[in-house]
PDB file of C-alpha atoms in Angstrom:
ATOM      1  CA  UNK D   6      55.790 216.069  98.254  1.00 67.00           C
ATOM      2  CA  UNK D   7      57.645 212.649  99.425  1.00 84.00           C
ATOM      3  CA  UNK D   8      55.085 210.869 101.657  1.00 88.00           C
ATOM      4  CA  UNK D   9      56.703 208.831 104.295  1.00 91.00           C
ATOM      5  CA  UNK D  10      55.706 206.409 106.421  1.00 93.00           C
ATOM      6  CA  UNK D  11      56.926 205.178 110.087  1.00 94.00           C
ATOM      7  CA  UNK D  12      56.337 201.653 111.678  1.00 95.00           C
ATOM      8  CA  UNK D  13      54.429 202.278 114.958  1.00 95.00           C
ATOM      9  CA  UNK D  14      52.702 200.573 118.501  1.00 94.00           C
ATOM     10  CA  UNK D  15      49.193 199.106 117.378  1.00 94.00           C
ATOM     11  CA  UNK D  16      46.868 198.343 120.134  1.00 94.00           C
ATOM     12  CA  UNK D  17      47.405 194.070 119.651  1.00 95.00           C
ATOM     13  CA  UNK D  18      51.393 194.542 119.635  1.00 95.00           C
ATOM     14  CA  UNK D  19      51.184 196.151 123.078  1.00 95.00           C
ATOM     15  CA  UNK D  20      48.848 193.910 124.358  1.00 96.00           C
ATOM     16  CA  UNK D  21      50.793 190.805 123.112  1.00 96.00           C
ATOM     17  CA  UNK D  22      53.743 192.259 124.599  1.00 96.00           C
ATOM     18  CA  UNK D  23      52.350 192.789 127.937  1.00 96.00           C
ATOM     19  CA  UNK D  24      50.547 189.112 128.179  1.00 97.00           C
ATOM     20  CA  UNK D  25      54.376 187.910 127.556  1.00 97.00           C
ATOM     21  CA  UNK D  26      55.878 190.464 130.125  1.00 96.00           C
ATOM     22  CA  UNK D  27      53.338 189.177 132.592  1.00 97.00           C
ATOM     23  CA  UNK D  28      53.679 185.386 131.534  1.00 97.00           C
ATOM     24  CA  UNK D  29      57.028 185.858 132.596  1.00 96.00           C
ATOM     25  CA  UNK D  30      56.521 187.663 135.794  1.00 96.00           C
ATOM     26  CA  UNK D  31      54.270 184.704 136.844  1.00 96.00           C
ATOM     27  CA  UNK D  32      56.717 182.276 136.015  1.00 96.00           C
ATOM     28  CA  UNK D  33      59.279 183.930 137.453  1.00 96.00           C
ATOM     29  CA  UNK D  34      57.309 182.435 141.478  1.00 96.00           C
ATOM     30  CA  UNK D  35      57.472 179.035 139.574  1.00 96.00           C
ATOM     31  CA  UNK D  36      60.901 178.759 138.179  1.00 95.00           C
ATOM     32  CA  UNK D  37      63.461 181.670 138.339  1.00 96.00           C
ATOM     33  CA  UNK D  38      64.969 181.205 135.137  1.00 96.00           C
ATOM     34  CA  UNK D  39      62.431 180.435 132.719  1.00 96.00           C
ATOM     35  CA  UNK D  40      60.492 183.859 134.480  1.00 96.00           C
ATOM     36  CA  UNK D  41      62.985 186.098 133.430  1.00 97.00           C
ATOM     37  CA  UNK D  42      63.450 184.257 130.481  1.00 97.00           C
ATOM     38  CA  UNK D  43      59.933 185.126 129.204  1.00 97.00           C
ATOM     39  CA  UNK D  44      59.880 188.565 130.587  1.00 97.00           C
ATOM     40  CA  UNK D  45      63.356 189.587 128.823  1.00 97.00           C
ATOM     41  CA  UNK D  46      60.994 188.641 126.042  1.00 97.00           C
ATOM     42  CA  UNK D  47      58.146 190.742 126.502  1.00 96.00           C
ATOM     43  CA  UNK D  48      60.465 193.548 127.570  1.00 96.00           C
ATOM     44  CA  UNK D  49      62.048 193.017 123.613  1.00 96.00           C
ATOM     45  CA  UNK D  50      58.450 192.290 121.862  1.00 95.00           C
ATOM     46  CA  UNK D  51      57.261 196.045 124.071  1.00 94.00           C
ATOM     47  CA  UNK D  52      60.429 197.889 122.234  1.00 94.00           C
ATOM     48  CA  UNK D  53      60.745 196.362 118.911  1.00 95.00           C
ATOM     49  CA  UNK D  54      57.415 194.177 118.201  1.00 94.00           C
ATOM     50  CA  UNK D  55      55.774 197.484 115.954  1.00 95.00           C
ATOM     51  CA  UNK D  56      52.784 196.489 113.352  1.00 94.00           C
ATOM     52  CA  UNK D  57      51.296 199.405 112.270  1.00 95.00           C
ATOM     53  CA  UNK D  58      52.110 202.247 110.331  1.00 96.00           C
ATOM     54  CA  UNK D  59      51.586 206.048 110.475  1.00 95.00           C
ATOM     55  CA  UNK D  60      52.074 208.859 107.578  1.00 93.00           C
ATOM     56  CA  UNK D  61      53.978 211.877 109.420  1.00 90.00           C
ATOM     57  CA  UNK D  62      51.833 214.655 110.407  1.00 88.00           C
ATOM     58  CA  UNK D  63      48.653 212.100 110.649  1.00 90.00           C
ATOM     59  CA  UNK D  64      47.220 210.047 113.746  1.00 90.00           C
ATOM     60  CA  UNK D  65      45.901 207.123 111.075  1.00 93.00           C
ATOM     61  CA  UNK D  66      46.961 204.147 112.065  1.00 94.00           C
ATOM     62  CA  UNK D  67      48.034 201.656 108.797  1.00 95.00           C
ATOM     63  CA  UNK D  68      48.041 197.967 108.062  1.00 95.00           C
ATOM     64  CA  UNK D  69      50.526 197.120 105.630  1.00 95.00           C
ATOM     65  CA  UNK D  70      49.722 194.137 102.270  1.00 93.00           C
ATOM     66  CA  UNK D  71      52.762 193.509 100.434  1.00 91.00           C
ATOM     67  CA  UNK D  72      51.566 191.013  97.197  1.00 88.00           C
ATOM     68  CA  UNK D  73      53.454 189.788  94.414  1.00 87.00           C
ATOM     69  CA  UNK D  74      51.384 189.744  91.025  1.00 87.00           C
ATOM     70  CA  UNK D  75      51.534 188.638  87.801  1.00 84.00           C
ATOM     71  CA  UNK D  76      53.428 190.821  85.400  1.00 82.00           C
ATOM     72  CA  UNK D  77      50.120 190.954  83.308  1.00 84.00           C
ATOM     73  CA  UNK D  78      48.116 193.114  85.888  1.00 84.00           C
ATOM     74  CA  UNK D  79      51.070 195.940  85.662  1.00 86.00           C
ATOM     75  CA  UNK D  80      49.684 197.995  83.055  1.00 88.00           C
ATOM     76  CA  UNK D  81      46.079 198.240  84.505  1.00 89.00           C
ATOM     77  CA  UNK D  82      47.616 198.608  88.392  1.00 90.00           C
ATOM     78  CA  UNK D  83      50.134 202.052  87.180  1.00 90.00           C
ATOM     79  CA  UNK D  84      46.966 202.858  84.687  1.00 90.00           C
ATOM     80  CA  UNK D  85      45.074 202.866  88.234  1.00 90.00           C
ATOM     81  CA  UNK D  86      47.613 204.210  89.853  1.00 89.00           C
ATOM     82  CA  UNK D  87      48.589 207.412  87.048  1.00 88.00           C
ATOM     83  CA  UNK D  88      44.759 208.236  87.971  1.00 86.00           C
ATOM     84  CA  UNK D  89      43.149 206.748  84.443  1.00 87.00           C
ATOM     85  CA  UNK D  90      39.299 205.163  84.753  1.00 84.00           C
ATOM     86  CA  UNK D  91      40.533 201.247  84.825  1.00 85.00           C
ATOM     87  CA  UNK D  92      39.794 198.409  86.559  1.00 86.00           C
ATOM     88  CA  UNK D  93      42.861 197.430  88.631  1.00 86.00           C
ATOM     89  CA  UNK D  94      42.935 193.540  88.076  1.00 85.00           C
ATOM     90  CA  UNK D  95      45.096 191.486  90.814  1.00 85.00           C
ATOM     91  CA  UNK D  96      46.251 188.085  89.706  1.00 80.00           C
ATOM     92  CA  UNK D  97      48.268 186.319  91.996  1.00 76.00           C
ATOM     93  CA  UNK D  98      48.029 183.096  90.028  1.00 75.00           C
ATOM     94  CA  UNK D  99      49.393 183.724  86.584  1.00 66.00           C
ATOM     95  CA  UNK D 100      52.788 182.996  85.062  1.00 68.00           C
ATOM     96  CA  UNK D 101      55.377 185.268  83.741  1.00 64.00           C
ATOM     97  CA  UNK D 102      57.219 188.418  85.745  1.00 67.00           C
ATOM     98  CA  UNK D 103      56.297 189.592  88.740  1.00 82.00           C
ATOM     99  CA  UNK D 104      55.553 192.749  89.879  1.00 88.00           C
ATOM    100  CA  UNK D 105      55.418 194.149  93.796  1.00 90.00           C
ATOM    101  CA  UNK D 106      52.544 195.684  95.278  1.00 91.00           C
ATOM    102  CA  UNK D 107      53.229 197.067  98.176  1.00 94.00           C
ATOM    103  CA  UNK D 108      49.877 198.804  99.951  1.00 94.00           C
ATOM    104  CA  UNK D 109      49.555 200.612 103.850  1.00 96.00           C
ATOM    105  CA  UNK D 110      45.881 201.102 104.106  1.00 95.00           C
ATOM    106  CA  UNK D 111      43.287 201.374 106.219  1.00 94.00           C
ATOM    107  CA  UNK D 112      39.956 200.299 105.216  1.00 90.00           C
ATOM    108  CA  UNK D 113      37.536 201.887 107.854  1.00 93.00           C
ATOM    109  CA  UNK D 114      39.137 205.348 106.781  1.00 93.00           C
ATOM    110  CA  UNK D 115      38.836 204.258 103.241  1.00 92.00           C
ATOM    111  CA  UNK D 116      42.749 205.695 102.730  1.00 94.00           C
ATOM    112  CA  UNK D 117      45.679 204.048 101.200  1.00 94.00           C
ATOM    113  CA  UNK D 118      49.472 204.605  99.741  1.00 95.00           C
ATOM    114  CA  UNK D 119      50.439 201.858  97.248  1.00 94.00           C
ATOM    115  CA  UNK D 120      53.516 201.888  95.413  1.00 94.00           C
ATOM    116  CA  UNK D 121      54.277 199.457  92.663  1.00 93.00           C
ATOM    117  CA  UNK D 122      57.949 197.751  91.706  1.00 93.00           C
ATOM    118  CA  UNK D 123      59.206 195.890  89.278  1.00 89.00           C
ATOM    119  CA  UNK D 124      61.320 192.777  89.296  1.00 85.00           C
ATOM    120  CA  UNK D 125      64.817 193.462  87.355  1.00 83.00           C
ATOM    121  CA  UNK D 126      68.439 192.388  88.146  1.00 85.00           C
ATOM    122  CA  UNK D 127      66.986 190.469  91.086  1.00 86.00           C
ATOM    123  CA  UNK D 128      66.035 193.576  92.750  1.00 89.00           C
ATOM    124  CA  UNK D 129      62.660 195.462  93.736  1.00 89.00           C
ATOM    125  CA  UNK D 130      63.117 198.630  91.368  1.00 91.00           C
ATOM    126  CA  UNK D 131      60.510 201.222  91.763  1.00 91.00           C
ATOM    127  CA  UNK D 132      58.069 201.491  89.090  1.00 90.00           C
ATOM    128  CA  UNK D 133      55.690 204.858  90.565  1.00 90.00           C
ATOM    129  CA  UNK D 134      56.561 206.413  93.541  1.00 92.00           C
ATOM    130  CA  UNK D 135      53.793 206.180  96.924  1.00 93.00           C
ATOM    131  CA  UNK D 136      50.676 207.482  95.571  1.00 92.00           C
ATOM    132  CA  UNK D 137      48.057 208.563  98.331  1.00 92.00           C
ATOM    133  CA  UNK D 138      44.247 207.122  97.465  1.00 92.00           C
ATOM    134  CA  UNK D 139      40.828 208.321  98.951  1.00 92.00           C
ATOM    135  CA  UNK D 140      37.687 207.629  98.765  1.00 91.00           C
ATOM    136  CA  UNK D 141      36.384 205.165  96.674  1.00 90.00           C
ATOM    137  CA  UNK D 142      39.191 204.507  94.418  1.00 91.00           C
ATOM    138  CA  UNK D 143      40.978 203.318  97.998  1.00 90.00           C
ATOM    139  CA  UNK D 144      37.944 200.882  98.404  1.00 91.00           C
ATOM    140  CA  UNK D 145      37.937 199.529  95.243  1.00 90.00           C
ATOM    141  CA  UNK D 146      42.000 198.447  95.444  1.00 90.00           C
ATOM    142  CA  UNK D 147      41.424 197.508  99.005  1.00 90.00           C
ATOM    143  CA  UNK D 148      38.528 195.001  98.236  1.00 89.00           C
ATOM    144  CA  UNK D 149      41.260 193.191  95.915  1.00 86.00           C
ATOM    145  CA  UNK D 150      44.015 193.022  98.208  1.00 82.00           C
TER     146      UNK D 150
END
């Protein structure tokens, strides 16, 4: 089953958006232009400004990390990932190829989809498709992220 994932409204983007739709309202008794200006603004940040992330058919709002890694960590991250007993290791330091992880989690649910590409042809190819963790093997690659 393809898990997919849709951008959504997190409580700090719509509370952002309405501290700039009100900015502008304000300034719009101080200086006409410059009001509607700002509350064009928050009007735009209200319809397009989206942080979080939901899976379809959940209510579990996501944060998403997107890291680029050393091309040494690969084997133990899609070890990780293929379910095997390793120790994901995260290196953002090291030299060589780089390899994409891209993780929506949350950490209070103790739930995260990470997917992993490779760097070839100056693309992103994927390297595993979205793999859904739980529990404590969530924790232990959200700790490193």
């Amino acid at each position: 089953m393809e898990i997919k994932l849709k951008k959504v409204h997190t409580a700090k983007d719509l509370i952002i958006s309405a501290i700039v739709l009100a900015a502008g309202i304000g300034l719009y008794f101080v200086h006409v232009g410059l009001g509607v200006t700002i509350a064009l603004c928050g009007l735009l940040l209200l319809l397009f400004y989206k942080a979080g992330y939901k899976r379809e058919g959940e209510d579990l709002v996501l944060r998403k990390a997107a890291l680029d890694v050393s091309h040494s960590c690969r084997d133990s991250l899609k070890g990780f990932l293929d379910g095997k007993d390793v120790e994901p290791k995260i290196d953002k330091t090291a030299l060589g190829g780089i390899v994409r992880l891209e993780a929506y989690f949350n950490a209070k649910a103790a739930i995260a989809y990470i997917q992993l590409f490779d760097f070839s042809n100056y693309t992103y190819e994927p390297a595993t498709e979205i793999v859904e963790l739980r529990g404590p093997r969530a924790e232990k690659l959200i700790c490193k992220l």
